[in-house]
mmCIF file of C-alpha atoms in Angstrom:
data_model
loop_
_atom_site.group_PDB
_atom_site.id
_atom_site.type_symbol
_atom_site.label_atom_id
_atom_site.label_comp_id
_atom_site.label_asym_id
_atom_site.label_seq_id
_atom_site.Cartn_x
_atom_site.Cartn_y
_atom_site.Cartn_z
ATOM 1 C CA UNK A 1 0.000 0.000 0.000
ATOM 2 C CA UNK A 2 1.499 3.295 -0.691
ATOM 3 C CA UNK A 3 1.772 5.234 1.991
ATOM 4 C CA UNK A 4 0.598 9.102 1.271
ATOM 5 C CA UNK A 5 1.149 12.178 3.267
ATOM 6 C CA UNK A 6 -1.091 15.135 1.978
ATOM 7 C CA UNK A 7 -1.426 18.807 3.260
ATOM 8 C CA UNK A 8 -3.538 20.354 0.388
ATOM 9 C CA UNK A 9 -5.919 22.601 -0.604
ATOM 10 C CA UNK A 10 -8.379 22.427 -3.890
ATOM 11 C CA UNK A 11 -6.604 24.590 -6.631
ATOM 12 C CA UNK A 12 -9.628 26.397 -7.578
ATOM 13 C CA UNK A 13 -8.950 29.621 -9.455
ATOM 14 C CA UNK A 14 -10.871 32.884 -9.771
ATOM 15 C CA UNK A 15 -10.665 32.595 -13.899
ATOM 16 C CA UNK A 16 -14.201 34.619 -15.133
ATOM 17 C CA UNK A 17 -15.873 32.850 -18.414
ATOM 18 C CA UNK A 18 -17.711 35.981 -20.344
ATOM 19 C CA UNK A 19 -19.827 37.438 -18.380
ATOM 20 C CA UNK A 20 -21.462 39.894 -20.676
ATOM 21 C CA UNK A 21 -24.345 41.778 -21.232
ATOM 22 C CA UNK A 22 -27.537 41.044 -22.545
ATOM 23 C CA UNK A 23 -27.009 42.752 -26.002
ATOM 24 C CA UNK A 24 -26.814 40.587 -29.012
ATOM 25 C CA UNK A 25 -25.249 40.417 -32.757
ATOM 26 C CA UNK A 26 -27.203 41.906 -35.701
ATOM 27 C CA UNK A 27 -28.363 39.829 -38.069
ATOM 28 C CA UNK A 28 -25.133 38.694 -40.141
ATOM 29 C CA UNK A 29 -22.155 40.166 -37.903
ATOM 30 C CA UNK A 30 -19.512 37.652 -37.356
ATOM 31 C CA UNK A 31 -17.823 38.523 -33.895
ATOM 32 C CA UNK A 32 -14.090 36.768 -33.254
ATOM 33 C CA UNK A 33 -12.999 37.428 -29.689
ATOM 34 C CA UNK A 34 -8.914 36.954 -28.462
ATOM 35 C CA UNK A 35 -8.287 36.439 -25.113
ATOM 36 C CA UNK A 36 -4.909 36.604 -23.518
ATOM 37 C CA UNK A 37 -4.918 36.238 -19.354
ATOM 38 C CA UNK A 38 -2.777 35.513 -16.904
ATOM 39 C CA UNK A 39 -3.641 34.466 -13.708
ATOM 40 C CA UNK A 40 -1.289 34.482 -10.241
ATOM 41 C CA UNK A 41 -2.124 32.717 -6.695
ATOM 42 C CA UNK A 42 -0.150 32.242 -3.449
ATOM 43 C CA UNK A 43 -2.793 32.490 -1.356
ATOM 44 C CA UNK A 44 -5.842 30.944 -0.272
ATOM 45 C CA UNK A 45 -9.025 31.528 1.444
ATOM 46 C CA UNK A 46 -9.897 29.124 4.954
ATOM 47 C CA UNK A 47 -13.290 26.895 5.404
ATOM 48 C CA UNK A 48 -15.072 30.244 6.528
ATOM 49 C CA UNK A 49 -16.345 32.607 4.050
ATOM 50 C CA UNK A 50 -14.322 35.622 4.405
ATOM 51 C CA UNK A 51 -11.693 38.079 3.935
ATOM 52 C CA UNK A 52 -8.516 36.814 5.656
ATOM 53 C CA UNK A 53 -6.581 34.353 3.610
ATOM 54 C CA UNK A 54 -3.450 32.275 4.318
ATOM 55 C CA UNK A 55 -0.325 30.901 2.272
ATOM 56 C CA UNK A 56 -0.931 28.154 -0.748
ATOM 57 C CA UNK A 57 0.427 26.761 -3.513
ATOM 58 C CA UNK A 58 2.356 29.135 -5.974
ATOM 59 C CA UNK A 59 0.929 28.795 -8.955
ATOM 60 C CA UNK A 60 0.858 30.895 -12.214
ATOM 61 C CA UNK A 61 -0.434 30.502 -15.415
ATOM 62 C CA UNK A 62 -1.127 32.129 -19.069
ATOM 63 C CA UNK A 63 -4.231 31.421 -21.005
ATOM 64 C CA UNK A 64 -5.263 31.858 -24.265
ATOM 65 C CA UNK A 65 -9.039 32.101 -24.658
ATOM 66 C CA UNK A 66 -11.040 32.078 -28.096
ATOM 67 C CA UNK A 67 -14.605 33.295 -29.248
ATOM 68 C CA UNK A 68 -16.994 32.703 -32.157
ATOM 69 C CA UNK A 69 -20.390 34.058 -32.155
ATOM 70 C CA UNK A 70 -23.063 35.059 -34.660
ATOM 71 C CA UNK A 71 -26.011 36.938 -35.623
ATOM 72 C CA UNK A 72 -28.293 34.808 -36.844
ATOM 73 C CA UNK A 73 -30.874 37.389 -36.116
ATOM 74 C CA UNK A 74 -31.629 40.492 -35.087
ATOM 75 C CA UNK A 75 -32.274 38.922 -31.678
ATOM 76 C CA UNK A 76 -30.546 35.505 -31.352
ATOM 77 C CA UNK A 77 -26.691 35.221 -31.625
ATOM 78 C CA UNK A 78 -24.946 31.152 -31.977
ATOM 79 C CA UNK A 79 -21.389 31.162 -29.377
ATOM 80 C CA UNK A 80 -18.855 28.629 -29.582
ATOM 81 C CA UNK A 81 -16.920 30.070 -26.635
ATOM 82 C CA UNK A 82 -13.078 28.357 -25.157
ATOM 83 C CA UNK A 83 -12.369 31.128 -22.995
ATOM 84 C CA UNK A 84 -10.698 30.464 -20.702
ATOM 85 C CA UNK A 85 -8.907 27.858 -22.956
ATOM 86 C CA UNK A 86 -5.839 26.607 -24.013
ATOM 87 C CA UNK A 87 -3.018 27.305 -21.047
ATOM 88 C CA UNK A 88 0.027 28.312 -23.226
ATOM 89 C CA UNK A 89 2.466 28.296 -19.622
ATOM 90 C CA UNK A 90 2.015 27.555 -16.271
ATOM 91 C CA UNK A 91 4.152 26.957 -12.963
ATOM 92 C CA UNK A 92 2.932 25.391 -9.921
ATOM 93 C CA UNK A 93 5.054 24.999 -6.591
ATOM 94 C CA UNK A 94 3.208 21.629 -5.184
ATOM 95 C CA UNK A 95 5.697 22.173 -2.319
ATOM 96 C CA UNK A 96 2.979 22.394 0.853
ATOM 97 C CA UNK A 97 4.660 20.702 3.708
ATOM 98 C CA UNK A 98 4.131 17.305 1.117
ATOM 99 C CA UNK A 99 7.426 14.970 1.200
ATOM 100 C CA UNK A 100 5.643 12.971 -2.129
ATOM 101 C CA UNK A 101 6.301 16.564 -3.892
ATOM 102 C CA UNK A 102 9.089 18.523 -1.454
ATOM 103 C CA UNK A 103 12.607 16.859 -3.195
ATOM 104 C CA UNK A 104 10.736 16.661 -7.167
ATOM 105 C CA UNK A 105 13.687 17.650 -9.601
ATOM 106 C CA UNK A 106 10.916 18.419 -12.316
ATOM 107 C CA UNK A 107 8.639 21.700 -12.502
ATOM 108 C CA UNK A 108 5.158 20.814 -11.700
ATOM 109 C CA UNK A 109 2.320 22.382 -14.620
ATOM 110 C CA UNK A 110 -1.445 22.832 -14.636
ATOM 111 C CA UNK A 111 -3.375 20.713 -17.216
ATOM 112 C CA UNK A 112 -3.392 22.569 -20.703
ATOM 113 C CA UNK A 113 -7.097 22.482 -21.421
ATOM 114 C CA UNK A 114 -10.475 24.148 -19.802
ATOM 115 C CA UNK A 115 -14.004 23.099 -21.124
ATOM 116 C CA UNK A 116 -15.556 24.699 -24.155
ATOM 117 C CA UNK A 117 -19.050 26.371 -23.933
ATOM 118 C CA UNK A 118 -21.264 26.007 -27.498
ATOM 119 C CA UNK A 119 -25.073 27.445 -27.268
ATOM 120 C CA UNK A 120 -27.463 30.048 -28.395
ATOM 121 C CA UNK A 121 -28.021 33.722 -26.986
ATOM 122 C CA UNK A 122 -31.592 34.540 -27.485
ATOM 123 C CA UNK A 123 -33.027 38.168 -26.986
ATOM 124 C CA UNK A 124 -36.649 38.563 -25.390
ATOM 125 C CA UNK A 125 -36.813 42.010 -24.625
ATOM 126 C CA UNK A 126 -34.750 44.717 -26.489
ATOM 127 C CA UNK A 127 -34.827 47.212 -29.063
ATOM 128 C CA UNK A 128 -35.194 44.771 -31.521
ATOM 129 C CA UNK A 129 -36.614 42.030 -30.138
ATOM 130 C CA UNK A 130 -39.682 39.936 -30.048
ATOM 131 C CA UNK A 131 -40.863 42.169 -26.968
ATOM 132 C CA UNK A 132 -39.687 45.778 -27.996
ATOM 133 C CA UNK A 133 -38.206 48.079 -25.066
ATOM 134 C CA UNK A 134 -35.733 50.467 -25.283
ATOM 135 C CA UNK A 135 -35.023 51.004 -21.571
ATOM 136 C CA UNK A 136 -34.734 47.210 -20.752
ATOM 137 C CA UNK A 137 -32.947 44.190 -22.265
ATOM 138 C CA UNK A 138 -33.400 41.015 -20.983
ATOM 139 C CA UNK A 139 -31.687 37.693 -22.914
ATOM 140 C CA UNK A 140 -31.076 33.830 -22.217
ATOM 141 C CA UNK A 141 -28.254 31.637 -23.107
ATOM 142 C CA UNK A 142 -29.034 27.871 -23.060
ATOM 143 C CA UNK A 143 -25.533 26.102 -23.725
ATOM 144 C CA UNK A 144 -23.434 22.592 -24.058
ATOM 145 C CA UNK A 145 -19.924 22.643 -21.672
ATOM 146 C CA UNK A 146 -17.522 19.551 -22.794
ATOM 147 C CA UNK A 147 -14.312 18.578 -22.129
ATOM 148 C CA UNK A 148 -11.279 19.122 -23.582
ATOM 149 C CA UNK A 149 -8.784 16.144 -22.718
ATOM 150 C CA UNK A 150 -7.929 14.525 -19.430
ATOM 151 C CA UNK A 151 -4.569 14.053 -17.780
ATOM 152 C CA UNK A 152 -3.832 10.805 -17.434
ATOM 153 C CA UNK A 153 -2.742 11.361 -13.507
ATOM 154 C CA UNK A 154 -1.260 7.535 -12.893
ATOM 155 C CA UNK A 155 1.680 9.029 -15.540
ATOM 156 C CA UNK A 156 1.974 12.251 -13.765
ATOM 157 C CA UNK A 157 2.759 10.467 -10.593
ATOM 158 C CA UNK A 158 5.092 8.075 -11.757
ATOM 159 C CA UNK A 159 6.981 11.354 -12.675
ATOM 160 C CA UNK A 160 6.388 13.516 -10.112
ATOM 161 C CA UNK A 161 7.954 10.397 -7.833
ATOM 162 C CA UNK A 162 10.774 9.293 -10.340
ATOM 163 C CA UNK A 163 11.658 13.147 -10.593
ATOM 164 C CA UNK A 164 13.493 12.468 -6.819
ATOM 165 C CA UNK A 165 15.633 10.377 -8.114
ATOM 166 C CA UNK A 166 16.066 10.682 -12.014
ATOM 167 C CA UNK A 167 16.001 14.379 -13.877
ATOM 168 C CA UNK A 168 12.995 14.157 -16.836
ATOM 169 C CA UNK A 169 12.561 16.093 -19.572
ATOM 170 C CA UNK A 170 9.459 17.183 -19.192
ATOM 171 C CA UNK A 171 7.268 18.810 -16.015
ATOM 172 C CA UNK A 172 4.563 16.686 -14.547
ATOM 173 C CA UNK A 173 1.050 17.698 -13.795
ATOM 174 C CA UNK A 174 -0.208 18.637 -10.987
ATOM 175 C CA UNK A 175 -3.492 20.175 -11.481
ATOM 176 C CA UNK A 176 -6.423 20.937 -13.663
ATOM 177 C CA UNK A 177 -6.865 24.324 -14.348
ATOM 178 C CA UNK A 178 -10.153 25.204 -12.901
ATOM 179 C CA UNK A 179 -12.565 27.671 -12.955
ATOM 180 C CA UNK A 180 -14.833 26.063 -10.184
ATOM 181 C CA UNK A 181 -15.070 22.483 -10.911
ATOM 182 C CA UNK A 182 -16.186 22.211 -14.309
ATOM 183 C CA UNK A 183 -13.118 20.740 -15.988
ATOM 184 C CA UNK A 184 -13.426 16.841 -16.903
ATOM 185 C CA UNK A 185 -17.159 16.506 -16.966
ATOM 186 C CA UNK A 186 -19.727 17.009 -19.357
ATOM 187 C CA UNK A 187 -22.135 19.621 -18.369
ATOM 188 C CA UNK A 188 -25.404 21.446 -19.777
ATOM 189 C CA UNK A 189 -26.653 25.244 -18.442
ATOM 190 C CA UNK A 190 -27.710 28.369 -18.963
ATOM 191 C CA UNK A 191 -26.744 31.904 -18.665
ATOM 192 C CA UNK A 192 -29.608 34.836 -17.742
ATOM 193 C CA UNK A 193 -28.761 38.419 -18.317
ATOM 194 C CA UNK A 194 -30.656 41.584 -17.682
ATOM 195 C CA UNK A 195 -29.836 45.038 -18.448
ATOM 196 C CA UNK A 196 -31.920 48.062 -17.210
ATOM 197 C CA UNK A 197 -30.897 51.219 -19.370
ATOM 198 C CA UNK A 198 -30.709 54.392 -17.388
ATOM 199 C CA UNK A 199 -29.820 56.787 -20.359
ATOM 200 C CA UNK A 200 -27.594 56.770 -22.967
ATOM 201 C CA UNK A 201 -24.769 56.406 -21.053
ATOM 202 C CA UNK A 202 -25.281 54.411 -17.797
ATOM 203 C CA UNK A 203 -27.084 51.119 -17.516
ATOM 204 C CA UNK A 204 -26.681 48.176 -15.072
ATOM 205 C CA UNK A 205 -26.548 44.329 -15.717
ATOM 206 C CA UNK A 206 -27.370 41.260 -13.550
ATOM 207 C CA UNK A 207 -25.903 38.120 -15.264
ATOM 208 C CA UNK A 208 -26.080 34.372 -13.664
ATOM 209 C CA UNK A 209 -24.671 31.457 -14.888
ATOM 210 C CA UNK A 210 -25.699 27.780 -13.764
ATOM 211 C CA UNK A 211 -24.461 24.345 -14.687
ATOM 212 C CA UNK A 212 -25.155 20.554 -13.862
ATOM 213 C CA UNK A 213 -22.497 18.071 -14.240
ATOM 214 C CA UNK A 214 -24.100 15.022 -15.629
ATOM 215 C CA UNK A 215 -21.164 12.420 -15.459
ATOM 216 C CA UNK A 216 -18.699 11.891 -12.648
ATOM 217 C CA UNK A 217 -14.764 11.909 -14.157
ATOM 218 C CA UNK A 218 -11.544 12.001 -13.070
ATOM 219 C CA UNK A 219 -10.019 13.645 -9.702
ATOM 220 C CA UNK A 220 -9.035 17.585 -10.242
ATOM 221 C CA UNK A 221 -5.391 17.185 -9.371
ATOM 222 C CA UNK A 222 -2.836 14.596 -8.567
ATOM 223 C CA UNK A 223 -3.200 14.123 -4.867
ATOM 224 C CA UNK A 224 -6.897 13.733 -4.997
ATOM 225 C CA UNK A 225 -6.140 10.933 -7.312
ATOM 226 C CA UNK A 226 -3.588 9.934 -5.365
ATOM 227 C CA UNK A 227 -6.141 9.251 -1.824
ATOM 228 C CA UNK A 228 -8.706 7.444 -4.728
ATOM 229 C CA UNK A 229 -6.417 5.064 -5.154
ATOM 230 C CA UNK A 230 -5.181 4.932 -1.425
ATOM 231 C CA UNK A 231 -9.134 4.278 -0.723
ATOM 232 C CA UNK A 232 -8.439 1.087 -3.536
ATOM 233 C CA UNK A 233 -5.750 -0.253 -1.627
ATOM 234 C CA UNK A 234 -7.786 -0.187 0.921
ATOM 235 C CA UNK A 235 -10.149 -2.333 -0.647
ATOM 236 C CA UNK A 236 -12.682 0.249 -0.120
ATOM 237 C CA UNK A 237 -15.659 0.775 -2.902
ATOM 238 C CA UNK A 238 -14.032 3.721 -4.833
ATOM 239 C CA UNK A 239 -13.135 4.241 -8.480
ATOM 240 C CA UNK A 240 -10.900 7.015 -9.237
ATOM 241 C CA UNK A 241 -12.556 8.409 -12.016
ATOM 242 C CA UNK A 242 -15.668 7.917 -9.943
ATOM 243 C CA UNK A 243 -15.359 12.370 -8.836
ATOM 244 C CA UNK A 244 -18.612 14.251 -9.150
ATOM 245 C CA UNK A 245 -18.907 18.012 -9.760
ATOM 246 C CA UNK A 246 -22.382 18.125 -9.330
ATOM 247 C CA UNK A 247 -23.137 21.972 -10.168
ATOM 248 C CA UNK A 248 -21.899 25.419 -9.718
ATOM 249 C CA UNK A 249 -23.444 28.737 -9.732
ATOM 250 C CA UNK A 250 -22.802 32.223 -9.717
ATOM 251 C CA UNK A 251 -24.297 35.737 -9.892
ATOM 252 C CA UNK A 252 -22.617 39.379 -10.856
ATOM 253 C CA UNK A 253 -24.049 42.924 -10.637
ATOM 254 C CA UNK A 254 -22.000 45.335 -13.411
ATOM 255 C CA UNK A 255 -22.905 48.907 -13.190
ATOM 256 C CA UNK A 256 -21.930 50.516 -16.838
ATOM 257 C CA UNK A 257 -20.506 53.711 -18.128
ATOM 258 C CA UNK A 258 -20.046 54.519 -21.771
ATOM 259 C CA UNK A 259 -19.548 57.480 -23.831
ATOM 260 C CA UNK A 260 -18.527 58.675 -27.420
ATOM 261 C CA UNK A 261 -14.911 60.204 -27.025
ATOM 262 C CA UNK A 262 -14.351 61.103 -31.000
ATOM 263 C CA UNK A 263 -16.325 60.019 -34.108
ATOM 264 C CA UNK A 264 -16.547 56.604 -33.830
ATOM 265 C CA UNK A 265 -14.700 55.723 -30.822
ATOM 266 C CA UNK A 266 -16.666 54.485 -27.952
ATOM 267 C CA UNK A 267 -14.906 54.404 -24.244
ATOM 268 C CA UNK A 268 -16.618 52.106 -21.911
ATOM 269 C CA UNK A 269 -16.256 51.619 -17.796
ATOM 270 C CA UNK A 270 -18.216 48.953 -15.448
ATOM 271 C CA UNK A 271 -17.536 46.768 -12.406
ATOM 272 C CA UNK A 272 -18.775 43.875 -11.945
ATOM 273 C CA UNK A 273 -18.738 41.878 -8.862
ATOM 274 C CA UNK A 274 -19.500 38.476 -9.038
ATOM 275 C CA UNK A 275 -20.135 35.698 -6.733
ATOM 276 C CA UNK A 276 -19.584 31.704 -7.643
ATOM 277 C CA UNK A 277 -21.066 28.594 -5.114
ATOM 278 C CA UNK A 278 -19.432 25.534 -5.812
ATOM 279 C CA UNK A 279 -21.057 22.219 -3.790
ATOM 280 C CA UNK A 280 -18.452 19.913 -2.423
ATOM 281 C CA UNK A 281 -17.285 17.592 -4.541
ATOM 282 C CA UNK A 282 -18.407 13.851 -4.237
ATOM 283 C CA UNK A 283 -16.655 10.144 -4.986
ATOM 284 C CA UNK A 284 -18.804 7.208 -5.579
ATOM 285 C CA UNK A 285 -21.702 9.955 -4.577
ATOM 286 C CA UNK A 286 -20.046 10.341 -1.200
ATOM 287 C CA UNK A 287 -18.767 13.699 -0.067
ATOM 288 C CA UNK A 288 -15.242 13.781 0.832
ATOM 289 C CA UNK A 289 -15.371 14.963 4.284
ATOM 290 C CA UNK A 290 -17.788 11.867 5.197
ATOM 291 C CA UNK A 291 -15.303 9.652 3.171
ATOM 292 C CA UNK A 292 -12.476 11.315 5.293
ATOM 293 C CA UNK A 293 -14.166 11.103 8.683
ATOM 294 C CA UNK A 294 -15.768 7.273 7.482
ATOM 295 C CA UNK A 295 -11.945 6.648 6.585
ATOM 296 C CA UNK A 296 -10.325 7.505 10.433
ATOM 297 C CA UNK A 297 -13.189 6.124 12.517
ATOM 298 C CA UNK A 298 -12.248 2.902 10.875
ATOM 299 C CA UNK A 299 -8.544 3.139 10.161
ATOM 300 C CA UNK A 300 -6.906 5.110 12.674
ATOM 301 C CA UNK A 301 -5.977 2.130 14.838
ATOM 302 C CA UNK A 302 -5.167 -0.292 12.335
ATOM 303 C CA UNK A 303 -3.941 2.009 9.217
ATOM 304 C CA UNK A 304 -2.812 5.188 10.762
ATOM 305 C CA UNK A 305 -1.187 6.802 8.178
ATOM 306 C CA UNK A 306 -3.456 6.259 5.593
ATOM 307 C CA UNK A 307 -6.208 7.661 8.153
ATOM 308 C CA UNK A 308 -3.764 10.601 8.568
ATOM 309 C CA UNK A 309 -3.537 11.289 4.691
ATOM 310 C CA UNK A 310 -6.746 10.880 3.873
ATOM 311 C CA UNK A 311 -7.632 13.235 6.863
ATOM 312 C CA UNK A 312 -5.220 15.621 5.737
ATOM 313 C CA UNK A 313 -6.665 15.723 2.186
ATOM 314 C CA UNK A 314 -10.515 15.771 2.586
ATOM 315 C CA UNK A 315 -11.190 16.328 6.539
ATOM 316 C CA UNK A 316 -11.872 19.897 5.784
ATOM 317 C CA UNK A 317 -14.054 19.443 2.343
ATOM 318 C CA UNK A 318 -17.392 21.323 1.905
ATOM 319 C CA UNK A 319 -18.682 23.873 -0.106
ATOM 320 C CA UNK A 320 -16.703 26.973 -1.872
ATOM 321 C CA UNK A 321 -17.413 30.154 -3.039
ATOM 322 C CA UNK A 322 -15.296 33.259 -4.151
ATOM 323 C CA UNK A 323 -16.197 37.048 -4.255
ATOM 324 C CA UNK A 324 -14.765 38.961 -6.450
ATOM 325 C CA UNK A 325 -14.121 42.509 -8.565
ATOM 326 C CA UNK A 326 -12.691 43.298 -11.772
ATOM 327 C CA UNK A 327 -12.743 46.855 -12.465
ATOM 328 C CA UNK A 328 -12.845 46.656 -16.644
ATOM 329 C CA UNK A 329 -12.325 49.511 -19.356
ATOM 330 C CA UNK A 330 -13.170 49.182 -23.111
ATOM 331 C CA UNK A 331 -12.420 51.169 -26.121
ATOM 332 C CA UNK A 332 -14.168 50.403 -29.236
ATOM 333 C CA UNK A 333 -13.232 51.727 -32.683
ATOM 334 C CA UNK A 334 -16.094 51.354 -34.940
ATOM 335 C CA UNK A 335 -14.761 52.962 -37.837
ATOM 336 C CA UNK A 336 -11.938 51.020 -38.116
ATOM 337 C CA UNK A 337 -11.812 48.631 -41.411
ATOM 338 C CA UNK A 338 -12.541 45.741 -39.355
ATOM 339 C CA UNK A 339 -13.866 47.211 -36.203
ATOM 340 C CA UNK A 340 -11.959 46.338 -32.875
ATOM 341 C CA UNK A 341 -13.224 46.543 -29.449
ATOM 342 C CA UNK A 342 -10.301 46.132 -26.759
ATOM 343 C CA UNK A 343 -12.024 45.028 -23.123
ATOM 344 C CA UNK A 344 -9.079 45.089 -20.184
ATOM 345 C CA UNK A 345 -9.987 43.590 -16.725
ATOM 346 C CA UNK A 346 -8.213 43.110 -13.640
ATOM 347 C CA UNK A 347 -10.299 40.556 -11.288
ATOM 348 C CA UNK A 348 -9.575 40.849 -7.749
ATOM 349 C CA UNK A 349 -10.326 38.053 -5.088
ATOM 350 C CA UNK A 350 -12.169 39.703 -2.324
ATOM 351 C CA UNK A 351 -13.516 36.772 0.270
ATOM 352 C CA UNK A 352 -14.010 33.491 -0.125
ATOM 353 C CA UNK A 353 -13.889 30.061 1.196
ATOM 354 C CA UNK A 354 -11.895 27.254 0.526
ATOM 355 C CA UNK A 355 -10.939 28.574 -2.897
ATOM 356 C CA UNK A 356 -6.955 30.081 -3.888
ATOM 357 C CA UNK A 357 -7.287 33.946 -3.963
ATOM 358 C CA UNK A 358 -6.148 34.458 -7.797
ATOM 359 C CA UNK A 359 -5.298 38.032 -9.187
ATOM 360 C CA UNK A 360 -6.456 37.791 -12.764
ATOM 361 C CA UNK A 361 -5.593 39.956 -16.205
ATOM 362 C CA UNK A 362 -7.059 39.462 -18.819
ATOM 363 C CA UNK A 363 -7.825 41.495 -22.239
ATOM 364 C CA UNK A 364 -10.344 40.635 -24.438
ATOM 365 C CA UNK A 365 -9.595 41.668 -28.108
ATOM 366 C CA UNK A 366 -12.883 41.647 -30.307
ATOM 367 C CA UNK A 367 -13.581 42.169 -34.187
ATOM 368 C CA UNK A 368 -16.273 42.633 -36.058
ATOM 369 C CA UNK A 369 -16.693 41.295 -39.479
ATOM 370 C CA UNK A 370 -20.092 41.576 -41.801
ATOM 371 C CA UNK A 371 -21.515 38.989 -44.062
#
């Protein structure tokens, strides 16, 4: 039986999807949307929901994040969105009081790939809509998440533990790269958004976003997997690809400014904060902190290491949640050839619970093409 020592906290990072507005495409305007971020953490929040926060992980990470979406009419718009998506670099010190991990020769990484959303954005009320308002919008986004690759995490450890003794080539993985648990599982959702206009220039949005995960998959980082299998040399009933997400939620209020500064240039302000629940996470449809405190009552005479690992890992398991700001400015030059629409945010992690407190940048390059 391999004996496991963990100290650990869920990597979950602050990484926003699009949270947008409730505007749509005209009829026939291709939209392409860039998006470079990069995300730091080094600290975490504790199993209370609030503002103090302790030491965690190092980890850092860039991500490239793409966009398609469509007018098909004047009031529904088609989205393929992968933002955030592909994660060009990352760099993750594992080193948390963990001998498994202290002594690795070998750079730990983040998984490369987040989930890809694909749905419909469908306008009810709005200027041109099938209810017509001009001091209200109010739009629905119905929507497909899937999954974009898995690591294989019985190769990561064998070299995360060969990396004490032999230099690799290449880093190991220690994480998926998460934004809330929704990486690994197929999901389906929807997004609400409603904007009430104030006046040409000022007009506030409420957005929410929920999702069901409808298949359990594999753990969200190495040592979870790593206390899966510990449970399976145990002989207990657990499968390691047996983890279930269950759902995730999360609401944001975005007061916004916006104002011509030339002909044809558009400058645009807003803050949104936003608020994400996450359930605890499940294995074989039991939570992990009954599986941890299941796991001592029965093993801390007989097994007590593996009681004290297990412990360690999951004793503390329950529901997270993360508050946050991102203070965001736009500028939008619609007489450009191919009009561009820059969209810079800084999201700041404000309190929380048992979630990393990630500082993220991101900037969301946009053009406009007609057909």
């Amino acid at each position: 039986m391999r004996r496991i020592v963990l100290a650990l906290v869920l990597i979950t990072f602050a990484v926003p999807a699009f949270a947008d507005d409730a505007k749509v495409l005209p009829a026939g305007i291709l939209r392409t949307t860039v998006v470079p971020a990069f995300i730091v953490s080094n600290n975490q929040f504790g199993t209370d929901f609030e503002m103090d926060r302790s030491s965690a992980t190092e980890t850092k990470f860039f991500n490239l994040g793409i966009a398609l979406e469509y007018g098909v009419t004047d009031w529904i718009t088609a989205a393929v969105q992968w933002a955030p998506g592909w994660t060009a670099w990352s760099s993750v010190d594992p080193d948390v009081g963990n001998p498994l991990f202290d002594d690795a020769d070998v750079d730990a990484v983040l998984h490369r790939f987040f989930d890809m959303f694909a749905g419909a954005k469908v306008q009810i009320i709005g200027e041109n809509a099938p209810v017509r308002r001009s001091d209200m919008r109010f739009a629905f986004a119905p929507g497909l998440k899937f999954p974009l690759g898995y690591p294989d995490w019985d190769g990561q450890y064998d070299g995360a533990v060969s990396s004490q003794d032999v230099e690799l080539d290449d880093p190991y993985v220690f994480a998926t790269p998460q934004r809330g648990p929704d990486t690994n599982a197929f999901g389906v959702g929807a997004r609400v958004y409603y904007d009430y206009i104030f006046n040409e220039n000022w007009f506030i949005n409420f957005f929410s976003e929920a999702g069901v995960y409808l298949r359990d998959a594999r753990a969200p980082n190495l040592p979870y997997h790593l206390i899966a299998e510990l449970l399976n040399d145990l002989d207990e009933d657990y499968d390691t690809d047996e983890f279930g997400y269950g759902w995730d939620i999360q609401f944001e209020i975005e007061p916004h400014f916006e104002t011509m500064l030339g002909e044809g240039l558009l400058f645009g302000a807003s803050l949104p904060i936003n608020i994400d629940y996450l359930p605890e996470i499940t294995l074989g449809g039991d939570k992990l902190s009954d599986i941890a405190a299941d796991m001592v009552a029965k093993y801390e005479g007989p097994a007590p290491d593996a009681a004290a690992a297990i412990d360690n890992a999951w004793g503390d398991e329950g529901p997270s949640s993360l508050l946050t700001v991102g203070p965001t400015m736009k500028l939008f030059a619609r007489t450009w050839p191919v009009p561009t629409e820059f969209v810079a945010t800084y999201s700041i992690p404000v309190a929380g619970r048992r979630v990393g407190a990630s500082h993220v940048f991101s900037l969301q390059i946009r053009n406009y093409l007609s057909f």
